[in-house]
XYZ file of N, CA and C in Angstrom:
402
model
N 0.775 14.804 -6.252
C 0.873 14.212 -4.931
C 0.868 12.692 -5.079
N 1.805 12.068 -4.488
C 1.463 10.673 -4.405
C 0.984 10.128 -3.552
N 0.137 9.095 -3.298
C -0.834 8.465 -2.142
C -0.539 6.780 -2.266
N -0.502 6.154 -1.402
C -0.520 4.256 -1.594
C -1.963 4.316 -1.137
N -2.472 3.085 -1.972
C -3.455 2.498 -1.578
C -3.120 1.286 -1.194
N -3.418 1.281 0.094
C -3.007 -0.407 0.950
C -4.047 -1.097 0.896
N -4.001 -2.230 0.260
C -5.354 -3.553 0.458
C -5.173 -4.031 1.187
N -5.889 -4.408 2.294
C -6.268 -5.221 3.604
C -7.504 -5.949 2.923
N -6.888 -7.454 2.924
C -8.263 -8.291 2.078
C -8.503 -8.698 3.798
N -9.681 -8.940 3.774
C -10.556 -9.887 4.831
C -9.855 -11.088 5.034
N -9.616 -11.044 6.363
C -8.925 -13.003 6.379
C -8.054 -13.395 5.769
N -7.558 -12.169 5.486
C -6.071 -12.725 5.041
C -4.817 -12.663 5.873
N -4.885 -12.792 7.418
C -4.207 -12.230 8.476
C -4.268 -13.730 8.760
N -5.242 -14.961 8.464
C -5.585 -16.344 8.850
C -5.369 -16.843 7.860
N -4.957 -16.389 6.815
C -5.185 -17.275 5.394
C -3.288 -18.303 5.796
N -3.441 -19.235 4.991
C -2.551 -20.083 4.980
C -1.104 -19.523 3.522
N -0.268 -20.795 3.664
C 1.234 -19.811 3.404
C 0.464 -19.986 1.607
N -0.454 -21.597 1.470
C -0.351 -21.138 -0.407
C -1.657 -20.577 -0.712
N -2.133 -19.692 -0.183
C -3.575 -18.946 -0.475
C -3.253 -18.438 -1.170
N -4.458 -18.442 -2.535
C -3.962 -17.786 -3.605
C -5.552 -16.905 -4.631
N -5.575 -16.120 -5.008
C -6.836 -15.673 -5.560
C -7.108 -16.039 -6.345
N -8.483 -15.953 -6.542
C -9.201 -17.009 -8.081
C -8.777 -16.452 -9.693
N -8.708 -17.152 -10.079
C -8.520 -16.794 -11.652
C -9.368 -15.193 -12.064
N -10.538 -15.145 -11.821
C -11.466 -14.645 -12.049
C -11.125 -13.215 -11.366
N -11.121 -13.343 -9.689
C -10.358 -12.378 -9.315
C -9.158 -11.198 -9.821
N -8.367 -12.555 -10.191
C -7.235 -11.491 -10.452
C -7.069 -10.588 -11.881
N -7.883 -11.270 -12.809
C -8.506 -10.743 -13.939
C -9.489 -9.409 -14.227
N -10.104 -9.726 -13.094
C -10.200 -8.029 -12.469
C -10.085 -7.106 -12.175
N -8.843 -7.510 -11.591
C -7.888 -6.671 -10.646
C -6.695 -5.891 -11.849
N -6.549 -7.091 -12.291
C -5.786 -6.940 -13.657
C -5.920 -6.124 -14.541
N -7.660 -5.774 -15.106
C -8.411 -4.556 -15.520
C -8.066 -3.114 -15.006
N -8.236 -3.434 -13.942
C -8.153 -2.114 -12.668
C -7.008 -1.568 -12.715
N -6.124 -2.230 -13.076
C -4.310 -2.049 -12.253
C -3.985 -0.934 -14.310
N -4.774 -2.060 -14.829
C -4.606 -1.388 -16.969
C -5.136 -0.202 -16.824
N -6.435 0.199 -16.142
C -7.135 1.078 -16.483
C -6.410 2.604 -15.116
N -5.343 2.246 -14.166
C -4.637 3.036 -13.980
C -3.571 3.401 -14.495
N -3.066 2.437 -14.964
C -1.977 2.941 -16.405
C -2.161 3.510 -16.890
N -3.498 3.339 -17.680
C -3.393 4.043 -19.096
C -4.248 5.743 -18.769
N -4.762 5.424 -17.481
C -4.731 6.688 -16.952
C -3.634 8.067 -16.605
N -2.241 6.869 -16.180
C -1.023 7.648 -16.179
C -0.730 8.192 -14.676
N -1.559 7.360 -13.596
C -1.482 7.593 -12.457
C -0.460 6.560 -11.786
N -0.169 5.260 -12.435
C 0.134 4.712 -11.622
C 1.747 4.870 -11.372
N 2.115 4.318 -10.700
C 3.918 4.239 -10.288
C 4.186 2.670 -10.156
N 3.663 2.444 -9.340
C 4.058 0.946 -8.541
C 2.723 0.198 -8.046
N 2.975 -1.259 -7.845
C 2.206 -1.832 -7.684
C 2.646 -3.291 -7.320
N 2.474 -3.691 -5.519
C 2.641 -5.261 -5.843
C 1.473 -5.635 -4.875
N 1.465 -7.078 -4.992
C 0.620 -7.647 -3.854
C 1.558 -8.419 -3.274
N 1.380 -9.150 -1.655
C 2.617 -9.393 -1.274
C 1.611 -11.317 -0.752
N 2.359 -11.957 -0.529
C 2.275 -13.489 -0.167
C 1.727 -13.101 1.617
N 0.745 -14.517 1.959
C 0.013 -13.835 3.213
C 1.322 -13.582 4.167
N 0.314 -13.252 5.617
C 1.596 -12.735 6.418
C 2.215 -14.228 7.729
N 0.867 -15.380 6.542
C 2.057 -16.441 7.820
C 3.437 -16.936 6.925
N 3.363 -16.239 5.922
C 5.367 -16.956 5.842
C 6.123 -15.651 5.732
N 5.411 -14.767 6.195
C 6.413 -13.363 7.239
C 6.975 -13.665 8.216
N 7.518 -12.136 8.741
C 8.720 -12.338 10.063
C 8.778 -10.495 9.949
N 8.344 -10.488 11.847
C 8.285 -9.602 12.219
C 9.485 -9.073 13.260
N 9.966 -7.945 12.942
C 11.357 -7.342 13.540
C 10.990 -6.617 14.424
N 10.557 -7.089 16.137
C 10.569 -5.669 16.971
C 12.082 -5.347 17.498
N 11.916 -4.127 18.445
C 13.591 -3.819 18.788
C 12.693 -2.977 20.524
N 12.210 -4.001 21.278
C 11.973 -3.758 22.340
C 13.039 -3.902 23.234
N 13.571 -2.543 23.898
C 14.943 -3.131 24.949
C 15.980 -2.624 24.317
N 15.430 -2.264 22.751
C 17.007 -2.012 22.098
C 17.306 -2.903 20.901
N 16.451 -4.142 21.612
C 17.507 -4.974 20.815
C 16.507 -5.921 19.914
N 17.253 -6.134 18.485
C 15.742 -6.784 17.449
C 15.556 -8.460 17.374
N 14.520 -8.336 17.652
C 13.648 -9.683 18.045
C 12.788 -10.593 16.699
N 13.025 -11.572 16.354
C 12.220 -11.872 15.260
C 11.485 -12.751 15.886
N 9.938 -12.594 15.310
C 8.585 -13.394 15.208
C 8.084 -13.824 13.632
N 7.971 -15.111 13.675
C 7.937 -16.060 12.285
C 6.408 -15.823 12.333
N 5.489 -15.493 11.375
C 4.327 -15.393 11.147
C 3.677 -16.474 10.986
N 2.316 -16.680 11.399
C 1.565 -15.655 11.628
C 1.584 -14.963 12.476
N 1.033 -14.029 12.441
C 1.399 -13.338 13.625
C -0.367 -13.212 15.089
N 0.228 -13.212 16.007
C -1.423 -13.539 16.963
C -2.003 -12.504 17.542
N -3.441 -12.385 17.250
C -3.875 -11.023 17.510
C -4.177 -9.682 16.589
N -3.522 -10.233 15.092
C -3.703 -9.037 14.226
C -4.816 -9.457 13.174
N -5.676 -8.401 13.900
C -6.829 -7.992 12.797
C -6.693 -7.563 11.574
N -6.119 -6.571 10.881
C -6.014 -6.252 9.664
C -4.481 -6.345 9.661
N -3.839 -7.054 7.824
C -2.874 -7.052 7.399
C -2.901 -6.190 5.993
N -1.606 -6.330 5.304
C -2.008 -5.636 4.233
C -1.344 -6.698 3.126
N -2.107 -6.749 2.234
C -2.025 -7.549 0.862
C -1.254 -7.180 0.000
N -1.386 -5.774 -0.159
C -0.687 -5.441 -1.256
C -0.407 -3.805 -1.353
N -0.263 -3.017 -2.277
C -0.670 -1.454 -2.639
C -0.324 -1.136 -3.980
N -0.910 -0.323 -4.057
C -0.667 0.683 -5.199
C 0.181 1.780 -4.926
N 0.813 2.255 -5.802
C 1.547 4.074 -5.219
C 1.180 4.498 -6.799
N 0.328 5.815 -6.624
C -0.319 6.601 -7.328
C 0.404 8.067 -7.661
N 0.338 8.886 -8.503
C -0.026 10.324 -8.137
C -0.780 10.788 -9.074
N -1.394 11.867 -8.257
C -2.673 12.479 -8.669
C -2.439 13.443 -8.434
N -3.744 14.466 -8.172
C -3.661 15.911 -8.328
C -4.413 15.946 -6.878
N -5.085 15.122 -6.186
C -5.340 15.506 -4.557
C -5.517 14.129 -4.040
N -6.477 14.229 -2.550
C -6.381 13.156 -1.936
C -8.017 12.478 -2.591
N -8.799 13.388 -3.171
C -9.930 13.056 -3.348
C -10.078 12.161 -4.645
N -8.778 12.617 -5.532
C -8.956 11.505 -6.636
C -8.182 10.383 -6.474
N -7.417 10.577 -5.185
C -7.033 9.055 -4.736
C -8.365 8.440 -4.034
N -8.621 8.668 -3.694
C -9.969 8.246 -2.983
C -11.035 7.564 -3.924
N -11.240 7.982 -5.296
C -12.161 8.160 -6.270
C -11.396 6.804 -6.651
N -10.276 6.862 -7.106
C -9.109 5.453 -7.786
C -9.734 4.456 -6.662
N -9.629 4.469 -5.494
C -10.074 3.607 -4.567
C -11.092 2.813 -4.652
N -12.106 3.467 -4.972
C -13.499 3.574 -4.666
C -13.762 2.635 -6.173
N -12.978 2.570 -7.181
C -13.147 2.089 -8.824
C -12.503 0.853 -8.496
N -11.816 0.343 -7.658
C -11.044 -0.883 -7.428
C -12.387 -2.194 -7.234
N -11.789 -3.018 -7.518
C -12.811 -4.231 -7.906
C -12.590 -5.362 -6.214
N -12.286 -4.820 -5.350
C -12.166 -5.507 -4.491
C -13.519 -6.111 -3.760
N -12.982 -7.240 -3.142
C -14.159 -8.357 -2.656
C -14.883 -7.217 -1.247
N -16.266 -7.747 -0.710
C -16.901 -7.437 0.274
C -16.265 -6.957 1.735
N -15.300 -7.953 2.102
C -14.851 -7.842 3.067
C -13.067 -7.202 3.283
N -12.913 -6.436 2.096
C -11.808 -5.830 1.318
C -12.112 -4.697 2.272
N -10.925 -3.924 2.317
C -10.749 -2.422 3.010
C -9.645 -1.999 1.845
N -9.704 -0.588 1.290
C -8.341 0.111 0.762
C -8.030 1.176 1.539
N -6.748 1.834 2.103
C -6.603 2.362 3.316
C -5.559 3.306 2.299
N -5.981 5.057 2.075
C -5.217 5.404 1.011
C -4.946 6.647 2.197
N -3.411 6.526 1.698
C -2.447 7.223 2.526
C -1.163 8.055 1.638
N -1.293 9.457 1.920
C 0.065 10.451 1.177
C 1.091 9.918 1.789
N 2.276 10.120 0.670
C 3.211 9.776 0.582
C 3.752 11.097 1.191
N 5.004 10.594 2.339
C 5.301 12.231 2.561
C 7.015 12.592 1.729
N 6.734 13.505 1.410
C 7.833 14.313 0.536
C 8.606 15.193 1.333
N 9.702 15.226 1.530
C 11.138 16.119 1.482
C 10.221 17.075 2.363
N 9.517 17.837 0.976
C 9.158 19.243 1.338
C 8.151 19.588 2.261
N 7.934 18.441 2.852
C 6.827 18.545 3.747
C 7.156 18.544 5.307
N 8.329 18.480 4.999
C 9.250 18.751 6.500
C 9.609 19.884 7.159
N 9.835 20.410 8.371
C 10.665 21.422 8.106
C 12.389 21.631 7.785
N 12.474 22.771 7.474
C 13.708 23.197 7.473
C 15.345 22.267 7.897
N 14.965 21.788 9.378
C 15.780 21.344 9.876
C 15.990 20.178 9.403
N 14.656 19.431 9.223
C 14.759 17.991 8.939
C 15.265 17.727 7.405
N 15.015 19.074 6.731
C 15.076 18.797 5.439
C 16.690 18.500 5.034
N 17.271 19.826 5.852
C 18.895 19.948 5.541
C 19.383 18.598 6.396
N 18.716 18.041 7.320
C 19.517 16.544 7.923
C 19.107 15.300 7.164
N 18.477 15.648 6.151
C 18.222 14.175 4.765
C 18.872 14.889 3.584
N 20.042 16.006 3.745
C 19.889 16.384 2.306
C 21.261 15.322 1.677
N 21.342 15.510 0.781
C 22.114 14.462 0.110
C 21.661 13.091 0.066
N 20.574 12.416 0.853
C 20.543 11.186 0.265
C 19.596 11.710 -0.813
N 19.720 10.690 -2.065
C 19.254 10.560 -3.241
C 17.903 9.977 -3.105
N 17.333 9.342 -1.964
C 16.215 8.432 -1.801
C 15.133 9.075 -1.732
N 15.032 10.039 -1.446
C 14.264 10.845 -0.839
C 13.571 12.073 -2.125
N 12.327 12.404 -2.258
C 11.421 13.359 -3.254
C 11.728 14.928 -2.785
N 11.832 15.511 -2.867
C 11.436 17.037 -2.324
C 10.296 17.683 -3.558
């Protein structure tokens, strides 16, 4: 099964465009990210730049609207993720729980949904794209 683990660091929804983590930090993290490798869980992995030099796409009306970040009003963003697979949701949870993240850190671990987790109908109306797991 595969699961993302989404990091939502604390204040990083306010953090500025060159916020950047401490040496020390990421050396940590760095540990963490080796010691899922060599576990053989991992897939993917990025962290992303804060969300004020984002841009948000709504399509209220129909029609798509861009907002230059930051964005006002949002409590939790997300930093980064992992995409895992494991053998349930509990040893994604466990991977979580081993992550070296700061105090005011959240990891928000979420299945990946697969093909086969659809029904029938939906399955045969994605079949042929290649993008897609079953």
């Amino acid at each position: 099964m595969r699961f993302m683990m989404l990091m939502i660091p604390g204040g990083y929804a306010t953090a500025t465009p060159d916020a950047m983590p401490s040496a020390k930090a990421v050396e940590e993290m760095m540990k963490y990210n080796e010691e899922l490798k060599r576990a053989g869980v991992l897939l993917a992995l990025d962290g992303l730049h804060p969300p004020s030099t984002g841009a948000r796409v709504s399509f209220k009306g129909g029609k798509p609207a861009v907002i230059d970040g930051p964005f006002a009003e949002v409590k939790e963003v997300l930093g980064g993720y992992w995409m895992i697979d494991v053998r349930s949701r509990e040893e994604a949870i466990e991977w979580a729980r081993r992550c070296p993240a700061g105090e005011n850190d959240v990891i928000e671990v979420r299945r990946v949904q697969e093909l086969s987790d659809f029904p029938e109908d939906v399955q045969k109306a994605a079949e042929g794209f290649s993008g897609l797991k079953g």
